[in-house]
């Protein structure tokens, strides 16, 4: 089925071995990584069982590792009992009680250090407050808070009492919040009066009130954190201030021991490709993934200062703020603000101030900061950094090289981590002391993760350069368990294409000569030009490699002769586009990738439609490029006005 394969036209030969100096100080040495790969290959289940015994404190040990009887509804460690907050807090108290768990920096630059002992006490007090307000095991609480320590505290407090949280990113509108509350039938809403991000007030309580006036009938209590100090309406009998709720509560709260399969949380996907799905995660398997991936992929250890810049409202903030670093007993930075406020060097300044050793961010942030120029990172030493990470979208090789050089000073390995809300933690990514890296390549699947690329008939695509459907062929402990309230959609979305053991991620990928994976984009984003199937990411990367281009998004529209033609939306670093530049860019792409990839049309824009997590929404651009009416759900769009502008500019 050669014609169902995706062709790769981008050539990338730059390979970077793990820097010797890094390898020497790494906790996980190449031989350790080798041993992990070998053990996982020899015995998939046994490998994960051993990891689960090594990294988790079980209240009651499990005797069964994997239960596949009801595939694709897999169960892991199913008769074991544990508590996630116990694993993230209590077990560190003897040895690390005074160690800083969280270094919090607010939008306006105030810094607070919270020790493990203090975090434990605050979580217990809040957990007692939740119970006093009627929340119990299995009940759902929606958390609609800014990226402040209280968000992590609320999550850990829910985990402590066996309640299931659903965090909704603070940038979401009232209808999005309402839909998520209703879908989960949540009993409690935890929010704040408001907060400042980039100096702008976000009126969280007003939005929450609006959401509850349009629905949210299941909500019995609303707990409100005082953060901005703005005046808000408090509904008597329903709303209670956080500080009043914890007043008089004990800082001792015995953990509720739950089954390993007890749902820890629900989290809605970012909605890049359609209606958001309520992804349900487990307790034991999820925790194991958070711990292993922090240790393997970030080489996280006791003397590190880890900083994941994501918001707790995304899966990245769940696994790599609330749970992973705390379960490992690490010190981490948590930041309320935005990378460009008060100036575009905020990240770099914070790296120096807090002596960050591991820094994890998204391509959208890297591209935005790159556009502001080299002088901002150059103001700072950045010499504490050891590992740089990226997640969320394919990273264009040009942005990868900038990150490596300007931020990592050619010294820090870059881990480009491919994973999803559904996968719970990293899946395909370099391990910094071990895996040679390559711009734009997510390299290899982690130990215990069986990734492959299949064609439409289910046959492995083995040719280097050819692309296909990215799949995971064996269950892994930290995978999603179902879509909340919709097991049929779970089966159909993730296991409907091949069989009940083959997880379909929805992304397309290819392999290079060394067997490394490169993500080409969403399956739906592949374009078909005169019978050649191309991933849009490659054309975008070629455009971003042009000196004048800051960002690009590529989609197709029907073409009489070629089947489909490429339309590219281009954001320039500065200035306005014109016909001459458009023609230069078309020729540039043809030179870089070959004539088949030459865009039919270039459209200059001031911005691209993005989800609130910063991902380009190509499905909307496809509609715009075809001149069709937009009927898709745009509730997760961050910048709706951009859409109007793009439509108005269409020819
Ligand atoms: P929805 O499923 O609602 O459309 P979403 O897929 O954007 O939303 P997430 O789970 O936040 O929601 O994102 C996962 C997706 O992000 C992956 O399927 C992939 O397309 C993309 N992605 C994440 N990390 C990487 C990476 N390192 N390289 C390439 N793509 C990535
Ligand atoms: Mg998705």
XYZ file of C-alpha atoms and ligand atoms in Angstrom:
683
model
C 0.000 0.000 0.000
C 2.748 2.417 -0.967
C 0.283 5.165 -1.770
C -1.085 5.259 1.764
C 2.320 6.159 3.132
C 3.353 9.641 3.981
C 6.445 10.928 2.262
C 9.122 12.835 3.984
C 10.795 15.614 2.101
C 12.644 17.274 4.914
C 16.284 16.292 5.271
C 17.836 16.666 8.677
C 21.329 15.341 9.239
C 22.465 17.207 12.320
C 23.006 14.714 15.123
C 24.168 15.602 18.626
C 25.643 12.956 20.906
C 24.948 13.318 24.644
C 27.582 15.823 25.858
C 30.351 14.062 27.782
C 30.190 16.508 30.684
C 26.485 15.833 31.018
C 26.929 12.073 30.956
C 29.557 12.243 33.681
C 27.290 13.967 36.182
C 24.065 12.205 35.117
C 22.250 10.108 37.713
C 21.044 7.685 35.075
C 24.131 6.481 33.187
C 24.038 5.050 29.671
C 24.502 1.541 31.107
C 21.474 2.016 33.382
C 19.368 3.099 30.425
C 20.585 0.148 28.417
C 19.577 -2.161 31.276
C 16.091 -0.621 31.443
C 15.561 -1.126 27.707
C 16.756 -4.682 27.954
C 14.587 -5.551 30.966
C 11.489 -4.066 29.319
C 12.129 -6.006 26.158
C 12.645 -9.284 28.012
C 9.454 -9.038 30.062
C 7.054 -6.129 29.522
C 4.789 -6.832 32.503
C 7.580 -7.894 34.823
C 9.481 -4.739 33.964
C 6.596 -2.513 35.013
C 5.878 -4.582 38.126
C 9.452 -4.146 39.233
C 9.323 -0.385 38.612
C 6.075 -0.159 40.592
C 7.670 -1.878 43.579
C 10.796 0.240 43.290
C 9.169 3.684 43.047
C 5.814 3.546 44.847
C 5.022 3.113 48.532
C 2.098 0.701 48.545
C -0.305 0.471 51.451
C -1.249 -2.969 50.215
C 1.089 -4.570 47.662
C -0.378 -5.704 44.353
C -0.198 -9.327 43.272
C -1.516 -8.939 39.730
C 0.340 -6.682 37.315
C -1.792 -6.379 34.176
C -5.373 -7.426 33.590
C -6.220 -7.475 29.864
C -9.370 -9.573 30.155
C -11.588 -6.711 29.107
C -9.308 -5.062 26.500
C -9.083 -2.195 25.673
C -10.142 -1.484 29.258
C -6.826 -2.438 30.828
C -6.117 -2.588 34.542
C -2.725 -2.343 36.218
C -1.670 -3.388 39.729
C -5.357 -3.925 40.259
C -5.423 -5.396 43.766
C -2.864 -2.936 45.163
C -3.768 -0.019 47.427
C -2.042 3.313 47.773
C -2.546 7.036 48.072
C -0.948 9.481 45.664
C -0.661 12.367 48.110
C 1.034 10.053 50.608
C 3.575 9.197 47.918
C 4.067 12.862 46.995
C 4.302 14.205 50.556
C 4.311 11.990 53.639
C 7.037 9.659 52.535
C 9.480 12.580 52.179
C 8.881 14.081 55.613
C 11.514 12.112 57.521
C 14.340 12.878 55.159
C 13.249 16.011 53.305
C 10.790 17.824 55.559
C 12.741 21.077 55.349
C 13.600 20.784 51.695
C 11.892 23.292 49.383
C 9.160 21.620 47.394
C 7.898 24.672 45.526
C 9.530 27.976 44.690
C 6.594 30.062 43.624
C 7.001 33.264 41.631
C 3.912 35.395 41.162
C 3.049 37.486 38.135
C 4.469 40.607 39.776
C 7.659 38.869 40.872
C 7.004 37.988 44.491
C 8.728 34.762 45.567
C 7.576 32.202 48.134
C 9.406 29.018 49.194
C 7.271 26.143 50.455
C 8.954 23.202 52.202
C 7.700 19.623 52.009
C 6.583 19.828 55.645
C 4.611 22.974 54.976
C 3.121 21.628 51.769
C 2.029 18.499 53.606
C 0.349 20.561 56.325
C -1.419 22.814 53.818
C -2.663 19.853 51.789
C -3.973 18.126 54.936
C -5.731 21.254 56.153
C -7.388 21.789 52.809
C -8.294 18.104 52.543
C -10.063 18.381 55.890
C -11.867 21.475 54.620
C -13.025 19.571 51.538
C -14.426 16.804 53.718
C -16.116 19.320 56.009
C -17.796 20.761 52.934
C -19.210 17.449 51.843
C -16.631 16.170 49.350
C -15.860 12.467 49.643
C -14.253 9.547 47.884
C -15.271 9.300 44.235
C -16.933 12.759 44.186
C -15.773 15.157 41.500
C -14.334 18.602 42.194
C -13.642 21.062 39.394
C -10.562 23.193 40.016
C -10.593 26.525 38.195
C -7.592 28.318 39.646
C -4.594 30.292 38.441
C -1.186 28.629 38.278
C -0.467 29.133 41.978
C 0.559 26.651 44.698
C -3.043 26.411 45.888
C -3.897 24.692 42.595
C -1.406 21.906 43.343
C -2.555 21.882 46.965
C -6.178 21.442 45.866
C -5.217 18.596 43.511
C -3.174 16.809 46.168
C -5.954 17.350 48.735
C -8.484 15.713 46.417
C -6.081 12.812 45.932
C -5.669 12.570 49.690
C -9.379 11.925 50.267
C -9.977 9.899 47.093
C -12.005 12.641 45.376
C -11.569 12.972 41.599
C -10.419 16.350 40.331
C -11.013 17.938 36.969
C -8.785 20.960 36.500
C -10.024 23.541 34.007
C -7.433 26.016 32.724
C -8.062 29.524 34.104
C -8.206 31.003 30.602
C -11.342 29.104 29.636
C -14.635 30.929 29.193
C -17.875 30.409 31.119
C -19.437 28.011 28.561
C -16.287 25.846 28.477
C -16.189 25.733 32.267
C -19.900 24.952 32.444
C -19.622 22.099 29.934
C -16.784 20.529 31.909
C -18.644 20.853 35.219
C -21.762 19.316 33.715
C -19.950 16.498 31.960
C -18.268 15.446 35.226
C -21.347 16.173 37.375
C -19.043 17.862 39.825
C -20.175 18.518 43.364
C -17.665 21.195 44.166
C -15.970 24.075 42.370
C -12.677 25.458 43.652
C -11.792 28.848 42.209
C -10.333 32.269 43.056
C -11.660 35.817 43.054
C -9.260 36.580 40.219
C -5.574 36.893 39.422
C -3.135 38.859 37.350
C -1.377 37.342 34.351
C 0.937 39.531 32.361
C -0.429 42.430 34.422
C -3.987 41.767 33.227
C -6.785 40.867 35.637
C -8.444 37.490 34.986
C -11.855 37.616 36.730
C -12.149 33.930 37.600
C -15.031 34.206 40.068
C -17.153 36.280 37.653
C -16.630 33.664 34.958
C -17.422 30.897 37.432
C -20.639 32.657 38.475
C -21.642 32.995 34.842
C -20.923 29.307 34.242
C -23.039 28.365 37.243
C -25.904 30.598 36.134
C -26.016 28.740 32.795
C -25.738 25.234 34.198
C -23.609 23.455 36.769
C -26.639 22.316 38.746
C -24.605 19.546 40.393
C -22.389 22.061 42.236
C -23.179 22.272 45.940
C -20.230 24.282 47.235
C -17.832 26.812 45.757
C -14.544 27.433 47.567
C -12.991 30.780 46.649
C -9.315 31.604 47.093
C -8.599 35.278 47.727
C -5.883 36.115 45.253
C -6.473 39.397 43.389
C -8.414 41.032 46.199
C -11.070 42.211 43.756
C -14.682 42.572 44.826
C -16.719 39.495 44.005
C -20.239 38.326 44.730
C -20.475 35.478 47.261
C -23.670 33.420 47.160
C -24.592 32.607 50.708
C -24.898 28.928 51.554
C -22.971 28.015 48.404
C -19.773 30.077 48.354
C -17.121 29.981 51.023
C -13.701 31.639 51.172
C -10.714 29.318 51.142
C -9.254 30.957 54.266
C -12.543 30.463 56.110
C -12.805 26.875 54.921
C -9.397 25.943 56.355
C -9.825 27.989 59.505
C -9.570 25.660 62.493
C -8.932 22.576 60.353
C -6.295 20.156 61.581
C -3.073 19.762 59.626
C -3.357 16.041 60.081
C -5.521 14.178 57.599
C -4.986 10.434 57.277
C -4.786 9.448 53.603
C -7.703 7.527 52.109
C -6.181 4.305 50.777
C -7.624 3.610 47.354
C -7.378 0.877 44.819
C -4.704 1.315 42.141
C -7.446 1.639 39.525
C -9.393 4.301 41.433
C -9.708 7.366 39.155
C -7.254 10.073 40.232
C -8.539 12.717 37.844
C -10.400 13.635 34.698
C -8.815 16.117 32.314
C -10.215 17.421 29.061
C -7.931 17.407 26.005
C -7.043 20.761 24.540
C -9.537 20.503 21.710
C -7.200 20.957 18.728
C -9.137 18.467 16.648
C -12.703 18.613 17.885
C -14.889 18.372 20.955
C -12.681 17.965 24.044
C -12.635 14.490 25.568
C -12.770 13.889 29.348
C -9.696 11.719 29.777
C -9.831 9.562 32.907
C -6.605 8.534 34.619
C -5.874 5.936 37.277
C -4.062 6.204 40.615
C -1.277 3.589 40.620
C -0.327 3.384 36.971
C -0.483 7.126 36.452
C 1.723 7.830 39.470
C 4.268 5.296 38.270
C 4.468 6.983 34.858
C 4.944 10.404 36.445
C 7.830 9.154 38.583
C 9.616 7.042 35.977
C 9.482 9.671 33.265
C 10.755 12.422 35.592
C 13.697 10.213 36.531
C 14.450 8.924 33.049
C 13.745 11.861 30.788
C 14.778 14.783 32.989
C 17.357 12.853 35.014
C 15.590 14.501 37.951
C 17.381 14.083 41.274
C 17.733 15.640 44.705
C 19.932 18.572 43.838
C 17.931 19.723 40.828
C 15.688 22.735 40.464
C 13.052 21.684 38.000
C 10.833 24.117 36.111
C 7.948 23.120 33.902
C 6.387 26.302 32.505
C 3.029 24.707 31.695
C -0.151 25.604 33.548
C -1.603 23.026 35.940
C -4.695 23.189 33.728
C -2.926 20.998 31.144
C -1.744 17.424 31.434
C 1.834 18.715 31.389
C 1.081 20.660 34.567
C -0.534 17.612 36.153
C 2.279 15.180 35.516
C 5.233 17.557 35.639
C 4.120 20.040 38.325
C 1.549 18.569 40.698
C 2.566 14.911 40.736
C 5.903 13.938 39.147
C 8.328 16.344 40.841
C 6.623 16.026 44.241
C 6.520 12.225 44.063
C 10.276 12.367 43.369
C 10.826 14.737 46.306
C 12.314 17.385 44.019
C 12.453 21.164 44.224
C 10.477 22.893 41.510
C 9.621 26.371 40.299
C 5.990 27.305 39.730
C 5.168 30.488 37.847
C 1.904 32.401 37.633
C 2.784 34.746 34.785
C 3.633 34.811 31.084
C 7.027 34.633 29.328
C 6.922 38.159 27.913
C 5.916 40.147 30.986
C 7.233 42.552 32.055
C 9.776 41.862 29.304
C 10.537 38.995 26.929
C 13.384 37.834 29.166
C 11.169 36.811 32.087
C 11.892 33.074 31.682
C 15.630 33.580 31.356
C 15.758 35.941 34.280
C 13.905 33.402 36.416
C 16.250 30.611 35.342
C 19.157 32.629 36.773
C 17.350 33.800 39.899
C 16.232 30.336 40.934
C 19.234 28.496 39.450
C 16.997 26.226 37.414
C 18.719 23.051 36.226
C 15.912 21.474 34.170
C 13.683 23.640 32.004
C 10.607 22.330 30.200
C 8.474 24.434 27.846
C 6.504 24.396 24.569
C 7.498 25.136 20.959
C 4.941 27.953 20.829
C 6.823 29.743 23.641
C 10.196 29.072 22.022
C 9.049 30.462 18.661
C 7.511 33.520 20.321
C 10.657 34.271 22.331
C 12.883 33.645 19.338
C 10.915 36.291 17.454
C 11.836 38.866 20.116
C 15.519 38.373 19.349
C 18.742 37.046 20.870
C 19.407 40.021 23.126
C 16.926 38.791 25.761
C 18.552 35.450 26.554
C 21.956 37.113 26.151
C 21.241 39.285 29.179
C 21.441 36.219 31.430
C 24.076 33.624 32.299
C 21.810 30.548 32.025
C 24.719 28.483 33.292
C 22.733 26.493 35.874
C 20.821 24.692 33.098
C 21.487 21.012 32.432
C 18.510 19.669 30.461
C 16.057 21.448 28.156
C 12.709 19.952 27.270
C 9.884 20.665 24.872
C 6.327 19.375 24.460
C 3.003 20.124 22.820
C 3.630 20.347 19.095
C 6.285 19.275 16.646
C 9.215 21.637 17.121
C 10.609 23.092 13.921
C 14.320 22.307 13.523
C 15.063 26.032 13.353
C 13.481 26.645 16.760
C 15.217 23.556 18.175
C 18.621 24.877 17.081
C 17.891 28.286 18.584
C 16.859 26.666 21.881
C 20.003 24.559 21.907
C 22.346 27.433 21.120
C 20.804 30.499 22.764
C 19.384 28.837 25.885
C 21.433 25.665 26.267
C 24.714 27.209 25.018
C 25.331 23.996 23.040
C 25.864 22.261 26.368
C 22.414 20.943 27.353
C 20.739 17.952 25.748
C 17.260 18.738 24.410
C 14.507 16.243 25.151
C 11.686 16.642 22.637
C 8.962 14.696 24.433
C 6.061 13.265 22.459
C 3.029 12.361 24.539
C -0.639 13.256 25.004
C -3.261 13.932 27.666
C -4.277 10.326 27.016
C -0.833 8.819 27.496
C -0.441 10.427 30.941
C 3.328 10.911 30.638
C 6.220 10.875 28.181
C 6.180 8.148 25.519
C 8.697 8.881 22.777
C 11.638 11.048 23.755
C 15.389 11.058 24.134
C 16.936 10.081 27.480
C 19.521 12.816 27.976
C 22.639 10.802 28.912
C 21.917 8.126 26.356
C 20.066 9.104 23.188
C 21.726 11.093 20.392
C 19.374 13.948 19.510
C 18.377 15.456 16.227
C 16.447 18.695 15.575
C 12.746 17.986 15.206
C 13.064 14.319 16.164
C 11.429 12.746 19.217
C 13.871 9.858 18.713
C 12.961 6.645 20.584
C 10.134 5.176 22.628
C 10.882 4.887 26.349
C 11.579 1.514 27.975
C 8.297 -0.376 28.322
C 6.590 1.626 25.574
C 6.004 -0.323 22.388
C 5.575 2.316 19.673
C 5.329 1.583 15.977
C 4.197 3.071 12.674
C 1.540 1.257 10.652
C 0.014 1.708 7.251
C -3.747 1.745 6.812
C -3.847 -2.036 6.453
C -2.018 -2.460 9.753
C 1.337 -3.426 8.284
C 4.425 -1.897 9.922
C 5.979 0.861 7.845
C 9.654 0.017 7.911
C 11.184 2.131 5.143
C 13.180 5.077 6.396
C 11.493 8.297 5.407
C 8.083 6.738 4.899
C 5.329 7.774 7.266
C 2.160 6.279 8.668
C -0.073 6.006 11.692
C 1.626 6.198 15.089
C 0.467 3.407 17.418
C 1.344 1.862 20.783
C 1.073 -1.910 20.567
C 1.051 -2.877 24.230
C -0.804 -1.313 27.163
C 1.329 0.787 29.538
C 0.571 1.578 33.193
C -0.012 5.327 32.796
C -2.386 5.178 29.843
C -5.902 6.612 30.102
C -8.541 4.205 31.354
C -11.545 5.566 29.490
C -13.317 8.730 28.382
C -15.388 9.883 31.349
C -18.940 8.688 30.901
C -18.360 7.492 27.345
C -16.598 4.106 27.131
C -17.831 3.617 23.560
C -16.086 6.778 22.412
C -12.930 5.557 24.162
C -12.995 2.273 22.270
C -13.800 3.838 18.955
C -11.385 6.783 19.175
C -8.297 4.949 20.372
C -8.799 1.304 19.455
C -11.225 1.496 16.527
C -8.685 1.464 13.699
C -6.902 -1.864 14.204
C -7.680 -3.979 17.291
C -8.313 -3.744 21.036
C -4.594 -3.888 21.841
C -3.376 -1.279 19.385
C -3.662 2.269 20.704
C -4.024 4.810 17.900
C -2.656 8.167 18.933
C -4.161 10.191 16.077
C -0.752 11.471 14.969
C 1.279 10.511 11.944
C 4.973 9.806 12.175
C 7.967 8.588 10.220
C 11.269 6.932 10.988
C 14.730 7.913 9.829
C 17.611 5.589 8.896
C 18.513 5.099 12.559
C 14.952 4.170 13.446
C 14.227 7.489 15.199
C 10.648 8.730 15.242
C 9.630 12.083 13.873
C 6.097 13.337 14.413
C 4.600 14.695 11.200
C 1.402 16.069 12.732
C -2.181 14.922 13.108
C -3.366 12.141 10.822
C -5.954 14.592 9.496
C -3.323 17.173 8.657
C -1.602 15.118 5.975
C -1.921 16.691 2.518
C -2.070 14.810 -0.740
C -0.333 16.574 -3.640
C -0.460 14.734 -6.966
C -0.506 11.424 -5.120
C 2.287 12.381 -2.712
C 1.198 12.456 0.912
C 3.101 15.075 2.887
C 3.059 16.005 6.552
C 2.274 19.695 6.946
C 4.945 20.052 9.624
C 7.732 19.678 7.096
C 6.527 22.529 4.938
C 6.043 24.655 8.045
C 9.554 23.894 9.202
C 10.986 24.918 5.849
C 9.115 28.219 6.064
C 10.266 28.865 9.643
C 13.844 28.283 8.481
C 13.525 31.395 6.263
C 15.134 34.463 7.863
C 11.987 36.597 7.780
C 9.463 34.034 9.041
C 8.529 33.685 12.717
C 5.771 31.112 12.457
C 3.856 29.230 9.774
C 0.871 26.924 9.461
C 0.212 24.826 6.402
C -3.089 23.336 5.227
C -4.515 22.155 1.946
C -7.456 22.955 -0.257
C -8.827 20.957 -3.179
C -7.090 21.447 -6.534
C -8.414 20.292 -9.924
C -5.150 18.906 -11.191
C -3.052 18.091 -8.140
C -5.850 16.804 -5.946
C -4.835 19.155 -3.191
C -2.783 22.332 -3.088
C -0.863 23.838 -0.200
C -1.935 27.072 1.427
C 0.532 28.516 3.937
C -0.309 31.062 6.613
C 2.813 32.980 7.513
C 3.667 35.263 10.428
C 6.687 37.457 9.771
C 9.257 38.445 12.381
C 8.576 42.065 11.464
C 7.026 44.145 8.683
C 4.234 43.430 6.224
C 4.229 40.758 3.584
C 3.980 41.511 -0.142
C 3.748 39.616 -3.423
C 7.478 39.595 -3.898
C 8.138 38.034 -0.517
C 5.324 35.549 -1.101
C 6.969 34.460 -4.312
C 10.377 34.256 -2.593
C 8.895 32.041 0.096
C 7.244 29.731 -2.427
C 10.544 29.313 -4.222
C 12.370 28.862 -0.930
C 10.140 25.937 0.002
C 10.592 24.400 -3.437
C 14.369 24.667 -3.037
C 14.319 23.157 0.430
C 11.855 20.356 -0.114
C 11.286 19.926 -3.839
C 8.683 21.216 -6.234
C 5.779 19.110 -4.956
C 5.881 20.923 -1.624
C 5.716 24.399 -3.194
C 2.787 26.306 -1.673
C 0.085 27.405 -4.093
C -0.706 30.388 -1.937
C 0.994 32.267 0.888
C -1.214 34.311 3.191
C 0.430 36.746 5.595
C -1.259 37.096 8.948
C -0.701 38.822 12.291
C -1.380 35.646 14.235
C -2.592 32.073 13.962
C -5.668 30.575 15.580
C -4.415 28.671 18.615
C -5.883 26.608 21.386
C -5.509 27.979 24.865
C -2.538 25.700 25.322
C -0.843 27.420 22.390
C -1.320 24.868 19.617
C -2.057 25.903 16.064
C -5.603 24.875 15.113
C -5.061 23.696 11.570
C -8.591 22.395 11.130
C -9.856 25.992 11.335
C -7.258 27.227 8.903
C -8.316 24.493 6.496
C -11.845 25.852 6.587
C -10.571 29.393 6.057
C -8.305 28.332 3.179
C -11.225 26.660 1.461
C -13.387 29.743 1.954
C -15.970 27.661 3.847
C -18.092 28.815 6.696
C -16.648 27.971 10.129
C -19.018 25.577 11.860
C -16.502 23.881 14.168
C -16.387 24.282 17.921
C -14.196 27.334 18.545
C -14.744 27.453 22.300
C -11.165 26.450 23.009
C -9.705 29.113 20.721
C -7.451 31.586 22.476
C -7.731 34.451 20.016
C -11.108 34.395 18.205
C -10.504 37.789 16.545
C -7.635 36.289 14.517
C -10.141 34.064 12.778
C -12.154 37.026 11.508
C -9.009 38.727 10.306
C -7.871 35.656 8.379
C -11.277 35.218 6.775
C -11.365 38.883 5.762
C -7.952 38.533 4.094
C -8.973 35.602 1.941
C -8.972 36.267 -1.756
P -7.537 17.170 21.092
O -7.179 15.733 21.324
O -8.747 17.613 21.842
O -7.535 17.545 19.644
P -4.777 17.853 21.681
O -4.450 16.595 20.961
O -4.121 19.114 21.225
O -6.373 18.069 21.727
P -3.137 17.237 23.977
O -3.360 15.914 24.568
O -2.812 18.373 24.885
O -4.451 17.676 23.231
O -1.967 17.173 22.922
C -1.401 15.986 22.430
C -0.934 16.195 21.012
O 0.071 17.213 20.955
C -0.281 15.000 20.385
O -1.222 14.096 19.872
C 0.580 15.638 19.287
O -0.195 15.939 18.135
C 1.019 16.924 19.927
N 2.357 16.795 20.530
C 2.638 16.760 21.840
N 3.969 16.695 22.045
C 4.556 16.657 20.840
C 5.915 16.577 20.377
N 6.947 16.555 21.207
N 6.118 16.543 19.041
C 5.087 16.578 18.191
N 3.798 16.671 18.549
C 3.522 16.712 19.863
Mg -5.387 14.760 20.979
